[in-house]
mmCIF file of C-alpha atoms in Angstrom:
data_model
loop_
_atom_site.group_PDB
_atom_site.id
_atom_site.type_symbol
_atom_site.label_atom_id
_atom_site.label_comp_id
_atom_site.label_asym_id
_atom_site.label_seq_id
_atom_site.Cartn_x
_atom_site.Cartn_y
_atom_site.Cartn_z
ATOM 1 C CA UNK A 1 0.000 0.000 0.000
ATOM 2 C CA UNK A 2 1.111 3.433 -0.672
ATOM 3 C CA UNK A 3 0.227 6.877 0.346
ATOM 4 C CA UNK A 4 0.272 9.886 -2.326
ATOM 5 C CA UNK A 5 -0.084 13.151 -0.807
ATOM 6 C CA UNK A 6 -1.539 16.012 -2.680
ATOM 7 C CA UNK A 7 1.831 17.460 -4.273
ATOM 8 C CA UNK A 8 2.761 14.084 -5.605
ATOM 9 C CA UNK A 9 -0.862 13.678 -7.077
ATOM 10 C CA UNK A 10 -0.102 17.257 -8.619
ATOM 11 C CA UNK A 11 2.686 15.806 -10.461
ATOM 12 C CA UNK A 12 0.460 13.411 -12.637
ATOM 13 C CA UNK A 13 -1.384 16.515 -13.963
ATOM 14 C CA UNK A 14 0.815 19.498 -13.851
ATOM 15 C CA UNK A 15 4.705 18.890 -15.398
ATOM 16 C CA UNK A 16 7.280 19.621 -12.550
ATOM 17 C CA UNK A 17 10.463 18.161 -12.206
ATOM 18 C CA UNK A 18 9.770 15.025 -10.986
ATOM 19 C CA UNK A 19 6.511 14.335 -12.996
ATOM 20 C CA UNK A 20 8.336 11.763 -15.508
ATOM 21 C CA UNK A 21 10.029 10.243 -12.649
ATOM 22 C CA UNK A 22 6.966 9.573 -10.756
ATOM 23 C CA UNK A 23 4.797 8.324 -13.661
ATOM 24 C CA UNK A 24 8.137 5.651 -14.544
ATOM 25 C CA UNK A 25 8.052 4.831 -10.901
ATOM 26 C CA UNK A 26 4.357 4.254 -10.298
ATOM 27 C CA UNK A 27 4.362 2.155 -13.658
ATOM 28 C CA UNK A 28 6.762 0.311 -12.605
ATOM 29 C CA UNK A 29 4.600 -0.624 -9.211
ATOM 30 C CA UNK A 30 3.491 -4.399 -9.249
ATOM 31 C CA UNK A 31 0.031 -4.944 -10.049
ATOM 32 C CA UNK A 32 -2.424 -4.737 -7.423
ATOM 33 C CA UNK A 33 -0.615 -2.258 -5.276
ATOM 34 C CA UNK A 34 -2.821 -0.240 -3.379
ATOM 35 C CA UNK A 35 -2.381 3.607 -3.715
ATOM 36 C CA UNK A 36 -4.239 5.588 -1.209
ATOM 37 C CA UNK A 37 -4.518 9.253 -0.333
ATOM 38 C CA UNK A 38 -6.160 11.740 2.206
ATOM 39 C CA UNK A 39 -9.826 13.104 0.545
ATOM 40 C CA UNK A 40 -8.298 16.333 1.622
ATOM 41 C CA UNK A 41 -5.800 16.126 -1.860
ATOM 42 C CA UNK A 42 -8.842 16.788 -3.749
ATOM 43 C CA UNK A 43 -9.666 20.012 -2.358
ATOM 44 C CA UNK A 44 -5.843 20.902 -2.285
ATOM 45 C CA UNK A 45 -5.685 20.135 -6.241
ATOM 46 C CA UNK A 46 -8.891 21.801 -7.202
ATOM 47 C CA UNK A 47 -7.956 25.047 -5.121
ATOM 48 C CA UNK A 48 -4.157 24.629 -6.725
ATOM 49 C CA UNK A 49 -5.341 24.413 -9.911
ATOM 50 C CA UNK A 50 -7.940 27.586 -9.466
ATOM 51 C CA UNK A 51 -5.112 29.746 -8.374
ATOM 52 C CA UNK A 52 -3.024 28.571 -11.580
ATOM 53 C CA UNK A 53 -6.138 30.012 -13.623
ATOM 54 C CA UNK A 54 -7.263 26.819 -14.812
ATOM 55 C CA UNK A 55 -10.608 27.013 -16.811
ATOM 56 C CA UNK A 56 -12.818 26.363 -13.838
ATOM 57 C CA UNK A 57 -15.506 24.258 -16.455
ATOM 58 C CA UNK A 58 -11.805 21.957 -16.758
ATOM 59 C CA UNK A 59 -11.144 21.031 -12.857
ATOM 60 C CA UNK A 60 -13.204 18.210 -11.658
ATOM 61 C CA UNK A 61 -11.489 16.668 -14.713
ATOM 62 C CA UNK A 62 -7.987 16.910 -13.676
ATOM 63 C CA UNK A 63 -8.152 16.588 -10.366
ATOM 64 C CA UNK A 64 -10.366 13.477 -11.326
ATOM 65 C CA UNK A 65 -7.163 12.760 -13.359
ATOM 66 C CA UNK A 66 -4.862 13.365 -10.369
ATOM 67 C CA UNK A 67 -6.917 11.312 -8.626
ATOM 68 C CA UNK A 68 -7.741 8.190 -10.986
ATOM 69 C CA UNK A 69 -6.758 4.455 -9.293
ATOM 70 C CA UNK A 70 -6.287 5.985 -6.031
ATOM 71 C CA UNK A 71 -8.836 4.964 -2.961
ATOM 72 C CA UNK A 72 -9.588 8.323 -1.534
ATOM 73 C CA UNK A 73 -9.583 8.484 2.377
ATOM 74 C CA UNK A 74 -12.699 9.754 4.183
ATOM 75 C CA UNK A 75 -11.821 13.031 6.042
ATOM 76 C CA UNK A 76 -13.177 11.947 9.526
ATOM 77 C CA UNK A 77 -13.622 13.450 12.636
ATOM 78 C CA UNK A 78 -11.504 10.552 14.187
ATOM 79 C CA UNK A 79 -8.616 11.424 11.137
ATOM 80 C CA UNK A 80 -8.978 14.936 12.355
ATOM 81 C CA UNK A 81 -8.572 14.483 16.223
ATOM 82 C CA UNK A 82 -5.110 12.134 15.115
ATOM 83 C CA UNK A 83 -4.010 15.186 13.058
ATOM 84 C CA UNK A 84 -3.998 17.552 16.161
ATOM 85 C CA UNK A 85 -2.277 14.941 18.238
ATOM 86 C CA UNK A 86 0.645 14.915 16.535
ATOM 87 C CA UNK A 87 3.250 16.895 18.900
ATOM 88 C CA UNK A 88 5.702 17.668 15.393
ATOM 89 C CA UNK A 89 6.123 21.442 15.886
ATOM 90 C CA UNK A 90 6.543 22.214 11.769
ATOM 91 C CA UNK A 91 4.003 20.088 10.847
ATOM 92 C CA UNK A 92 0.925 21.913 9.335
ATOM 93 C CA UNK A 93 -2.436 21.444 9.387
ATOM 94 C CA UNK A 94 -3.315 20.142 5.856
ATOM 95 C CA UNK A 95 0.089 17.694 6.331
ATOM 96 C CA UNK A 96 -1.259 16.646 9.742
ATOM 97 C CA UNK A 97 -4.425 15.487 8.093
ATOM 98 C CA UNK A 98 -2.519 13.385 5.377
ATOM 99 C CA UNK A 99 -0.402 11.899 8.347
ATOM 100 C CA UNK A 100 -3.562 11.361 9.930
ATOM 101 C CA UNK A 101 -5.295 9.511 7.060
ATOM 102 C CA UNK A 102 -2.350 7.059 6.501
ATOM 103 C CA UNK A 103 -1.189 6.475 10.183
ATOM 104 C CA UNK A 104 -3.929 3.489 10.458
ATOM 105 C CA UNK A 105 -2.749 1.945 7.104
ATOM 106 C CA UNK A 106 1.205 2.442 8.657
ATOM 107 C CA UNK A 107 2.055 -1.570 9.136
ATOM 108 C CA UNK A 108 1.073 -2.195 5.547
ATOM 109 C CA UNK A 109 2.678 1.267 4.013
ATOM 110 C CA UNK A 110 5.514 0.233 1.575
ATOM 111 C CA UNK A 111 5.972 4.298 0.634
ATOM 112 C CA UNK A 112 4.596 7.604 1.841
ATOM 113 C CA UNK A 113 5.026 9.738 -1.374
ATOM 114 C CA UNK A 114 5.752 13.640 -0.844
ATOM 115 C CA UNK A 115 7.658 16.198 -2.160
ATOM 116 C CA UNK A 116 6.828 18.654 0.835
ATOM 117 C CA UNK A 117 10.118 18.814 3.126
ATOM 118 C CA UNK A 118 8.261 19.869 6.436
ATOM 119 C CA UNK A 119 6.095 16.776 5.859
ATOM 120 C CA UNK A 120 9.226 14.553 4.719
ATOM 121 C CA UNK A 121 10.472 15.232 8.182
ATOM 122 C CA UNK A 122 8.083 14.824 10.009
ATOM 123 C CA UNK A 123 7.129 11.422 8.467
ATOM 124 C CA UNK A 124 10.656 10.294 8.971
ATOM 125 C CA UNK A 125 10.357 11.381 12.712
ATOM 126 C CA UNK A 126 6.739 9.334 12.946
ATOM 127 C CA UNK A 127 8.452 5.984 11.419
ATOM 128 C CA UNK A 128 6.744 6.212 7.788
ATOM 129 C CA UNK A 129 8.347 4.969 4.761
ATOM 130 C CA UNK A 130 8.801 8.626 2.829
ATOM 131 C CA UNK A 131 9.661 8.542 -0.895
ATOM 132 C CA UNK A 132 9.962 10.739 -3.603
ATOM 133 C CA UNK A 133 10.622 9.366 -6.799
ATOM 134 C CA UNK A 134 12.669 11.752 -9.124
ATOM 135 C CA UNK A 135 15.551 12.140 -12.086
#
């Protein structure tokens, strides 16, 4: 199982750096691995994409694109209450949550995909497997 957090969704969509590396990567995956993210990465790409000035009438279809094969996380009150207990002074809220929605899934974790350094700490510091795939 792996976790993709809402910049390394991004990547699928929007050509950074490490978008080729992450599409080789995640083809390369063996079949029937299970990729999982926080539901919070869909409002995080939708309000991304807005502020790039994407045709509004065109969003639910990227991020739908950003999204596609990955089981989406329900945004709980119970994910919530794990997000504020993490003591990890850096960590922010909308990283807390995606912490949060992966912590129960940690045992069976093979990767915790981000590109966000405060959140690459902190997952180091919590015991998850961070990656970032890139060049």
């Amino acid at each position: 199982m792996i976790h993709l957090d809402a910049c390394a969704l991004l990547k699928f969509i929007k050509p950074e750096r490490e978008s080729d590396a992450l599409r080789a990567w995640r083809t390369g995956l063996p079949t029937g691995t299970e990729l999982v993210t926080s539901e919070l990465a869909r409002l995080e790409i939708t309000r991304t994409l807005h502020r790039a000035g994407v045709d509004h009438q065109r969003v639910p279809y990227y991020v739908g694109q950003a999204v596609r094969g990955v089981y989406q996380i329900d945004l709980t009150s119970t994910v919530l209450s794990r997000a504020m207990a993490y003591r990890t002074p850096r960590l922010g809220s909308l990283d807390a949550v995606h912490l949060a929605s992966a912590d129960p899934f940690r045992t069976d974790l093979t990767a915790f995909v981000t590109y966000e350094l405060e959140l690459t700490k902190a997952a180091e510091e919590l015991g998850f497997p961070v990656t970032a795939p890139s060049q």
